[in-house]
Amino acid sequence: MERLIGEILKEVCSLAEDAVAEARVIQEEKGGRIGEILIQKGAITEADLLKALGIQFGLPLWSAIPTEGMDLGFTEHIPIQFLKKHRMVPVTTDGKAYIAVNDPTLFQPLDDLRLIQGWNGVQTVIAPHSAILSAINYAYDMSRDSAEQVIQDMREEDRDLILSAVEQTGDLLDDTSDAPIIKLVNLILSQAVKARASDIHIEPYQNRLKIRHRLDGILYDMLTPPKHIQSTLISRIKIMAGMNIAEKRLPQDGRIEIKIGDRDVDIRASTIPIAFGERVVLRILDKRNVLLGLSDLGMPKDGLRRFHELIKSSHGIILVTGPTGSGKTTTLYSALSTINNPDINIITIEDPIEYQIEGIGQIQVNPKINLTFANGLRSIVRQDPDVILVGEIRDLETAEIAIQSALTGHLVFSTLHTNDSASAVTRLIDMGIEPFLVTSSVIGILAERLVRRVCGECREPYMPDEESLNNIGITSEMRSGKEIYRGTGCEACLNTGYQGRTGIFELMIMDDTIRNLILKTSDSNTIKREAVNQGMITLRKDGVMKVLDGMTTVEEVLRVTQK
């Protein structure tokens, strides 16, 4: 006689009789399965239930599913929805075939799968839902056509078919669609996400169409589709982003939310009209890449300690400076997450809100209804905040309110587009802020850049030429006992020699000496010299330290710190 799952669970995880009895009552009232009810109540874990099911049905339990060498043939004749719905996947490993299931009681779908595969008598194993989902996603991702293949399949005479597919499609993210243009857009997005790209650029020229993606801050050519699909490709993206496809004369902005495998991805879409059509840029925000800790940003130890002290101040302005795409927003989010706790009230005004942070009030700038940084900041001050983040100080009005907020006991974070920390002082004074207000409100300025990290898989030691070493300021004494590395290019880094990025930083603390100097002069070079005399590590010097630590290359530091 088959043992009841409740009895086995009592043995496997010392489950109390009361918990099983309570689950049976819920089952009688609302239906459902005993095991799932107990998981929902927190009485057992999925691992406990799988162990008990393995005992009940006499099946082995796998904690993970091996995907190396996996036979992907089943992806051609089994719909992905079938496997995901019934939480099962056919697996071939070491020359043997298995069917991994999460719920062995689904006999009919299991028999159907055996029949489709022609796998009579094949061993069934039990595996966690997450492991099965991961194996399914891996198999279908690896077996998909490449975007290049889809483009080759699009013939000139298919133009009418492609256009009608865009106009008639109902489910905008239906990955199983055979419509070539839908398939192509899905592949462009999934390949960019897989390659860790931050942006996709679709650029129309007179006789060609170019698609590039930005990887670790550098643009690379991705595809060159035929010119005749330009309008339908851009129409498809505009439909997905909720834009007006009939309006091609004005810039438009939109947003796309997609799921690629087990990854939730936000995409900000922007179009502008140019001479040969509409230019599209898609900014990819992978929600898994959110919120690095301050210690993960790459700050030198002493700088990190001093920045930690700054962000715990009770009042004052902390500015983060650098050009677009230099990591300012990431640093600010990391700082806010570090100090975020239930005791303080943090409110931000941003353009745009890139990531939602739990426990923080975030306001989106909206110029159409006159919700500017300045107007939003005025309202924030009346919300009794302890910490305020202003996305960017763009004008005198915003700067004045931010300074007033800092002088009345608030800690204010903001950004400025300047080349180094000392230039931020000059910029504020040029805007019209009195030097004495700058010195009495600003407590620290952090300048930063992003440099690409040498790929850990293919890095090799080498000796740069003397000219490069002299340009960056690395002497033979500094090189003593140190190796300088570069990447040779491999599959892991897409043959770029780099994988990922880290920051280089320049933190200027506003001490009495610097304040007195600012009251006399607003010349950034004079201020910077004094800060260096006080022990400030410049962007270039921090870059040199990272080159000597083997993290990045001389060329990268020169690229981002050239005068």
Coordinates of N, CA and C in Angstrom, one line a residue, residues 386-562:
D386 N 15.1 63.5 5.9 CA 16.4 63.5 6.5 C 17.5 63.6 5.4
V387 N 17.2 62.8 4.3 CA 18.2 62.7 3.2 C 17.4 63.0 1.9
I388 N 18.0 63.8 1.1 CA 17.4 64.1 -0.2 C 18.4 63.8 -1.3
L389 N 17.9 63.2 -2.4 CA 18.7 63.0 -3.6 C 18.1 63.8 -4.7
V390 N 18.9 64.7 -5.3 CA 18.5 65.5 -6.5 C 19.3 64.9 -7.6
G391 N 18.6 64.3 -8.6 CA 19.2 63.6 -9.7 C 20.4 64.4 -10.3
E392 N 20.1 65.7 -10.5 CA 21.2 66.5 -11.2 C 20.9 68.0 -10.9
I393 N 22.0 68.7 -10.6 CA 21.8 70.2 -10.4 C 22.1 70.8 -11.8
R394 N 21.0 71.2 -12.5 CA 21.1 71.7 -13.8 C 21.1 73.3 -13.9
D395 N 20.6 73.9 -12.9 CA 20.4 75.4 -13.0 C 20.6 76.0 -11.7
L396 N 20.6 77.4 -11.7 CA 20.8 78.1 -10.4 C 19.7 77.9 -9.4
E397 N 18.4 77.8 -9.9 CA 17.3 77.6 -9.0 C 17.4 76.3 -8.2
T398 N 17.7 75.2 -8.9 CA 17.9 73.9 -8.2 C 19.1 74.0 -7.2
A399 N 20.2 74.6 -7.7 CA 21.4 74.7 -6.8 C 21.0 75.5 -5.5
E400 N 20.3 76.6 -5.7 CA 20.0 77.4 -4.5 C 19.1 76.7 -3.5
I401 N 18.1 75.9 -4.0 CA 17.2 75.2 -3.1 C 18.0 74.0 -2.4
A402 N 18.9 73.4 -3.2 CA 19.7 72.3 -2.6 C 20.6 72.8 -1.5
I403 N 21.2 74.0 -1.7 CA 22.1 74.6 -0.7 C 21.3 75.0 0.5
Q404 N 20.1 75.6 0.3 CA 19.3 76.0 1.4 C 18.8 74.8 2.2
S405 N 18.5 73.7 1.5 CA 18.1 72.5 2.2 C 19.3 71.9 3.1
A406 N 20.5 72.0 2.5 CA 21.7 71.5 3.3 C 21.9 72.4 4.5
L407 N 21.7 73.7 4.3 CA 22.0 74.7 5.5 C 20.9 74.5 6.5
T408 N 19.8 74.0 6.2 CA 18.7 73.8 7.2 C 18.6 72.4 7.8
G409 N 19.7 71.7 7.7 CA 19.8 70.4 8.4 C 19.5 69.2 7.6
H410 N 19.5 69.2 6.3 CA 19.3 68.0 5.5 C 20.6 67.6 4.8
L411 N 20.7 66.3 4.6 CA 21.9 65.7 3.9 C 21.4 65.6 2.4
V412 N 22.1 66.3 1.5 CA 21.7 66.3 0.1 C 22.7 65.6 -0.8
F413 N 22.3 64.7 -1.6 CA 23.1 64.1 -2.6 C 22.7 64.6 -4.0
S414 N 23.7 64.9 -4.8 CA 23.4 65.3 -6.2 C 24.5 65.1 -7.1
T415 N 24.3 65.3 -8.4 CA 25.4 65.1 -9.4 C 25.6 66.4 -10.2
L416 N 26.8 66.5 -10.8 CA 27.1 67.6 -11.7 C 27.9 67.0 -12.8
H417 N 27.8 67.6 -14.0 CA 28.6 67.1 -15.1 C 29.9 67.9 -15.2
T418 N 30.9 67.6 -14.4 CA 32.2 68.2 -14.5 C 33.3 67.2 -14.6
N419 N 34.5 67.6 -15.1 CA 35.6 66.7 -15.3 C 36.2 66.1 -14.1
D420 N 36.4 67.0 -13.1 CA 37.0 66.5 -11.8 C 36.3 67.1 -10.6
S421 N 36.8 66.8 -9.4 CA 36.1 67.3 -8.2 C 36.2 68.8 -8.0
A422 N 37.4 69.3 -8.3 CA 37.6 70.8 -8.1 C 36.8 71.6 -9.0
S423 N 36.5 71.1 -10.3 CA 35.7 71.8 -11.3 C 34.3 72.0 -10.8
A424 N 33.8 71.2 -9.9 CA 32.4 71.3 -9.4 C 32.2 72.6 -8.7
V425 N 33.2 73.0 -7.9 CA 33.2 74.3 -7.2 C 33.0 75.4 -8.2
T426 N 33.9 75.4 -9.2 CA 33.9 76.4 -10.2 C 32.5 76.5 -10.9
R427 N 31.9 75.3 -11.2 CA 30.6 75.2 -11.9 C 29.5 75.9 -11.0
L428 N 29.5 75.6 -9.7 CA 28.5 76.2 -8.9 C 28.6 77.7 -8.8
I429 N 29.9 78.2 -8.7 CA 30.1 79.6 -8.6 C 29.7 80.3 -10.0
D430 N 30.0 79.6 -11.1 CA 29.6 80.1 -12.4 C 28.1 80.2 -12.6
M431 N 27.4 79.3 -11.9 CA 25.9 79.3 -12.0 C 25.4 80.5 -11.3
G432 N 26.2 81.1 -10.4 CA 25.7 82.2 -9.6 C 25.6 82.0 -8.1
I433 N 26.1 80.9 -7.6 CA 26.1 80.6 -6.2 C 27.3 81.4 -5.5
E434 N 27.0 82.1 -4.5 CA 28.1 82.8 -3.8 C 29.1 81.8 -3.2
P435 N 30.4 82.2 -3.3 CA 31.4 81.2 -2.7 C 31.2 80.9 -1.3
F436 N 30.7 81.8 -0.4 CA 30.6 81.5 1.0 C 29.4 80.5 1.2
L437 N 28.4 80.4 0.3 CA 27.4 79.4 0.4 C 27.9 78.1 -0.1
V438 N 28.8 78.0 -1.0 CA 29.4 76.8 -1.4 C 30.2 76.2 -0.3
T439 N 31.1 77.0 0.3 CA 31.9 76.5 1.4 C 31.2 76.1 2.6
S440 N 30.0 76.7 2.9 CA 29.3 76.4 4.1 C 28.3 75.2 3.9
S441 N 28.1 74.8 2.6 CA 27.1 73.7 2.4 C 27.7 72.5 1.9
V442 N 28.7 72.6 1.0 CA 29.3 71.4 0.3 C 30.3 70.8 1.3
I443 N 30.1 69.4 1.6 CA 31.1 68.8 2.5 C 32.0 67.8 1.8
G444 N 31.7 67.4 0.6 CA 32.6 66.5 -0.1 C 32.2 66.4 -1.6
I445 N 33.2 66.2 -2.5 CA 32.9 66.1 -3.9 C 33.6 64.8 -4.4
L446 N 32.9 63.9 -5.0 CA 33.5 62.7 -5.5 C 33.4 62.7 -7.1
A447 N 34.6 62.7 -7.7 CA 34.6 62.6 -9.2 C 34.9 61.1 -9.5
E448 N 34.3 60.6 -10.6 CA 34.5 59.2 -10.9 C 34.5 58.9 -12.4
R449 N 35.1 57.8 -12.8 CA 35.0 57.3 -14.2 C 34.9 55.8 -14.1
L450 N 34.5 55.2 -15.2 CA 34.5 53.7 -15.3 C 35.6 53.3 -16.2
V451 N 36.4 52.3 -15.8 CA 37.4 51.7 -16.7 C 37.0 50.2 -16.8
R452 N 37.3 49.6 -18.0 CA 37.0 48.2 -18.2 C 38.1 47.3 -17.5
R453 N 37.6 46.3 -16.9 CA 38.5 45.3 -16.2 C 39.1 44.3 -17.2
V454 N 40.3 44.0 -16.9 CA 41.0 43.0 -17.8 C 40.3 41.6 -17.5
C455 N 40.0 40.9 -18.6 CA 39.3 39.6 -18.5 C 40.2 38.6 -17.7
G456 N 39.6 38.1 -16.7 CA 40.3 37.1 -15.8 C 40.6 35.8 -16.5
E457 N 39.9 35.5 -17.6 CA 40.1 34.2 -18.3 C 41.3 34.2 -19.2
C458 N 41.6 35.4 -19.8 CA 42.6 35.4 -20.9 C 43.7 36.4 -20.6
R459 N 43.8 36.9 -19.4 CA 44.8 37.9 -19.1 C 46.2 37.4 -19.1
E460 N 47.1 38.2 -19.5 CA 48.5 37.8 -19.6 C 49.4 39.0 -19.2
P461 N 50.5 38.8 -18.5 CA 51.4 40.0 -18.2 C 52.1 40.5 -19.4
Y462 N 52.3 41.8 -19.5 CA 53.1 42.4 -20.6 C 53.7 43.7 -20.2
M463 N 54.6 44.2 -21.0 CA 55.2 45.5 -20.7 C 54.8 46.6 -21.7
P464 N 54.0 47.6 -21.3 CA 53.6 48.6 -22.2 C 54.8 49.4 -22.7
D465 N 54.6 50.1 -23.8 CA 55.8 50.9 -24.3 C 56.0 52.1 -23.3
E466 N 57.3 52.6 -23.4 CA 57.7 53.7 -22.5 C 56.9 54.9 -22.6
E467 N 56.4 55.2 -23.8 CA 55.7 56.5 -24.0 C 54.3 56.4 -23.2
S468 N 53.7 55.2 -23.3 CA 52.4 55.1 -22.5 C 52.6 55.2 -21.0
L469 N 53.7 54.5 -20.6 CA 54.0 54.5 -19.1 C 54.3 56.0 -18.7
N470 N 55.1 56.7 -19.5 CA 55.4 58.1 -19.1 C 54.1 59.0 -19.1
N471 N 53.2 58.7 -20.1 CA 52.0 59.5 -20.2 C 51.1 59.3 -19.0
I472 N 51.1 58.1 -18.4 CA 50.3 57.9 -17.3 C 51.0 58.1 -16.0
G473 N 52.3 58.2 -16.0 CA 53.1 58.5 -14.8 C 53.5 57.3 -14.0
I474 N 53.7 56.2 -14.7 CA 54.2 55.0 -14.0 C 55.8 54.9 -14.2
T475 N 56.5 55.0 -13.1 CA 57.9 55.0 -13.1 C 58.4 53.5 -12.9
S476 N 59.7 53.3 -13.1 CA 60.3 52.0 -13.0 C 60.2 51.5 -11.5
E477 N 60.4 52.5 -10.6 CA 60.3 52.2 -9.1 C 58.9 51.7 -8.8
M478 N 57.8 52.3 -9.4 CA 56.4 51.9 -9.1 C 56.2 50.5 -9.7
R479 N 56.9 50.1 -10.8 CA 56.6 48.8 -11.4 C 57.3 47.7 -10.6
S480 N 58.3 48.1 -9.8 CA 59.1 47.0 -9.1 C 58.2 46.0 -8.3
G481 N 58.3 44.8 -8.7 CA 57.6 43.7 -8.0 C 56.1 43.6 -8.5
K482 N 55.7 44.4 -9.5 CA 54.3 44.4 -9.9 C 54.2 43.9 -11.4
E483 N 53.1 43.3 -11.7 CA 52.9 42.8 -13.1 C 51.8 43.7 -13.7
I484 N 51.9 44.1 -14.9 CA 50.9 44.8 -15.7 C 50.3 43.8 -16.6
Y485 N 48.9 43.8 -16.7 CA 48.2 42.8 -17.5 C 47.4 43.4 -18.6
R486 N 47.2 42.5 -19.6 CA 46.2 42.9 -20.7 C 45.5 41.6 -21.0
G487 N 44.3 41.7 -21.6 CA 43.5 40.5 -22.1 C 43.8 40.2 -23.5
T488 N 44.0 38.9 -23.9 CA 44.3 38.6 -25.2 C 43.0 38.4 -26.1
G489 N 41.9 38.2 -25.4 CA 40.6 38.0 -26.1 C 40.2 36.6 -26.1
C490 N 39.0 36.3 -25.6 CA 38.6 34.9 -25.5 C 37.0 34.9 -25.6
E491 N 36.4 33.7 -25.6 CA 35.0 33.6 -25.7 C 34.3 34.3 -24.6
A492 N 34.9 34.2 -23.4 CA 34.2 34.7 -22.2 C 34.0 36.2 -22.3
C493 N 35.0 36.9 -22.9 CA 35.0 38.4 -23.0 C 34.6 38.9 -24.4
L494 N 34.0 37.9 -25.2 CA 33.7 38.2 -26.6 C 34.8 38.8 -27.4
N495 N 36.0 38.3 -27.1 CA 37.3 38.7 -27.8 C 37.6 40.2 -27.6
T496 N 37.2 40.8 -26.6 CA 37.5 42.2 -26.3 C 38.7 42.3 -25.4
G497 N 39.0 41.3 -24.6 CA 40.1 41.4 -23.7 C 39.7 42.0 -22.3
Y498 N 38.4 42.4 -22.3 CA 37.9 43.1 -21.0 C 36.6 42.4 -20.7
Q499 N 36.3 42.3 -19.4 CA 35.0 41.8 -18.9 C 34.6 42.6 -17.6
G500 N 33.5 43.3 -17.7 CA 33.0 44.1 -16.6 C 33.8 45.4 -16.5
R501 N 33.3 46.2 -15.5 CA 34.0 47.5 -15.3 C 34.2 47.8 -13.8
T502 N 35.1 48.7 -13.5 CA 35.2 49.1 -12.1 C 35.4 50.6 -12.1
G503 N 35.3 51.3 -11.0 CA 35.4 52.7 -11.0 C 36.8 53.2 -10.6
I504 N 37.1 54.4 -11.1 CA 38.3 55.1 -10.5 C 37.8 56.4 -9.9
F505 N 38.3 56.8 -8.7 CA 37.6 57.8 -8.0 C 38.6 58.9 -7.5
E506 N 38.1 60.1 -7.3 CA 38.8 61.2 -6.7 C 37.9 61.9 -5.7
L507 N 38.2 61.8 -4.4 CA 37.4 62.3 -3.4 C 38.0 63.6 -2.8
M508 N 37.3 64.7 -2.9 CA 37.8 66.0 -2.3 C 37.0 66.3 -1.1
I509 N 37.6 66.2 0.1 CA 36.9 66.6 1.3 C 37.1 68.1 1.5
M510 N 36.0 68.7 1.9 CA 36.0 70.2 2.1 C 36.5 70.5 3.5
D511 N 37.8 70.6 3.7 CA 38.4 71.0 5.0 C 38.6 72.5 5.0
D512 N 39.0 73.0 6.2 CA 39.1 74.5 6.4 C 40.1 75.1 5.3
T513 N 41.2 74.4 5.0 CA 42.1 75.0 4.1 C 41.5 75.2 2.7
I514 N 40.8 74.2 2.2 CA 40.1 74.2 0.9 C 39.0 75.3 0.9
R515 N 38.3 75.4 2.0 CA 37.2 76.4 2.2 C 37.8 77.8 2.1
N516 N 38.9 78.1 2.8 CA 39.5 79.4 2.8 C 40.0 79.7 1.4
L517 N 40.5 78.7 0.7 CA 41.0 79.0 -0.7 C 39.9 79.3 -1.6
I518 N 38.7 78.6 -1.5 CA 37.6 78.9 -2.4 C 37.0 80.3 -2.2
L519 N 37.1 80.8 -1.0 CA 36.7 82.2 -0.7 C 37.6 83.2 -1.4
K520 N 38.8 82.8 -1.7 CA 39.7 83.7 -2.4 C 39.7 83.5 -3.9
T521 N 39.5 82.3 -4.4 CA 39.6 82.0 -5.9 C 38.6 80.9 -6.2
S522 N 38.1 80.9 -7.4 CA 37.3 79.8 -7.9 C 38.0 79.0 -9.0
D523 N 39.3 79.3 -9.2 CA 40.1 78.6 -10.2 C 40.3 77.1 -9.8
S524 N 39.8 76.2 -10.7 CA 39.8 74.8 -10.3 C 41.2 74.2 -10.2
N525 N 42.1 74.7 -11.0 CA 43.5 74.2 -11.0 C 44.1 74.5 -9.7
T526 N 43.9 75.7 -9.2 CA 44.5 76.1 -7.9 C 43.9 75.2 -6.7
I527 N 42.6 75.1 -6.8 CA 41.9 74.3 -5.8 C 42.4 72.8 -5.8
K528 N 42.5 72.3 -7.0 CA 43.0 70.9 -7.2 C 44.4 70.7 -6.6
R529 N 45.3 71.7 -6.9 CA 46.6 71.6 -6.4 C 46.7 71.5 -4.9
E530 N 45.9 72.4 -4.3 CA 45.8 72.4 -2.8 C 45.2 71.1 -2.3
A531 N 44.2 70.6 -2.9 CA 43.6 69.3 -2.5 C 44.6 68.1 -2.6
V532 N 45.4 68.1 -3.6 CA 46.5 67.1 -3.8 C 47.5 67.3 -2.7
N533 N 47.9 68.5 -2.4 CA 48.8 68.7 -1.2 C 48.2 68.2 0.1
Q534 N 46.9 68.2 0.2 CA 46.2 67.8 1.4 C 46.1 66.2 1.4
G535 N 46.5 65.6 0.3 CA 46.5 64.1 0.3 C 45.5 63.5 -0.6
M536 N 44.8 64.3 -1.4 CA 43.7 63.8 -2.3 C 44.4 62.9 -3.4
I537 N 43.8 61.7 -3.7 CA 44.3 60.9 -4.8 C 43.4 61.3 -6.0
T538 N 44.1 61.6 -7.1 CA 43.4 62.1 -8.3 C 42.9 60.9 -9.1
L539 N 42.0 61.1 -10.0 CA 41.5 60.1 -10.9 C 42.6 59.3 -11.6
R540 N 43.6 60.0 -12.1 CA 44.7 59.4 -12.8 C 45.5 58.5 -11.9
K541 N 45.8 59.0 -10.7 CA 46.6 58.3 -9.7 C 45.8 57.0 -9.3
D542 N 44.5 57.1 -9.1 CA 43.7 55.9 -8.7 C 43.8 54.9 -9.8
G543 N 43.7 55.4 -11.1 CA 43.8 54.6 -12.2 C 45.1 53.8 -12.3
V544 N 46.2 54.6 -12.0 CA 47.6 54.0 -12.0 C 47.6 52.8 -11.0
M545 N 47.0 53.0 -9.8 CA 47.0 52.0 -8.7 C 46.3 50.7 -9.2
K546 N 45.2 50.9 -10.0 CA 44.5 49.8 -10.5 C 45.2 49.1 -11.6
V547 N 46.0 49.8 -12.4 CA 46.8 49.2 -13.5 C 47.9 48.3 -12.8
L548 N 48.5 48.9 -11.7 CA 49.6 48.1 -11.0 C 49.0 46.9 -10.2
D549 N 47.7 47.0 -9.9 CA 47.1 45.9 -9.2 C 46.6 44.8 -10.2
G550 N 46.8 45.1 -11.5 CA 46.4 44.1 -12.6 C 44.9 44.1 -12.9
M551 N 44.2 45.2 -12.5 CA 42.7 45.2 -12.7 C 42.4 45.8 -14.1
T552 N 43.1 46.7 -14.6 CA 42.8 47.4 -15.8 C 44.1 47.6 -16.6
T553 N 44.0 48.3 -17.7 CA 45.2 48.5 -18.6 C 45.5 50.0 -18.6
V554 N 46.8 50.3 -19.1 CA 47.2 51.7 -19.2 C 46.3 52.4 -20.2
E555 N 46.0 51.8 -21.3 CA 45.2 52.4 -22.4 C 43.8 52.8 -21.8
E556 N 43.2 52.0 -21.0 CA 41.9 52.3 -20.4 C 42.0 53.6 -19.5
V557 N 43.0 53.6 -18.7 CA 43.1 54.8 -17.8 C 43.3 56.1 -18.6
L558 N 44.2 56.0 -19.6 CA 44.5 57.1 -20.5 C 43.2 57.5 -21.2
R559 N 42.4 56.6 -21.6 CA 41.2 56.9 -22.4 C 40.2 57.7 -21.6
V560 N 40.0 57.3 -20.3 CA 39.0 58.0 -19.5 C 39.5 59.2 -18.7
T561 N 40.8 59.4 -18.7 CA 41.4 60.5 -17.9 C 42.1 61.5 -18.7
Q562 N 42.0 61.4 -20.1 CA 42.8 62.4 -20.9 C 42.3 63.8 -20.7

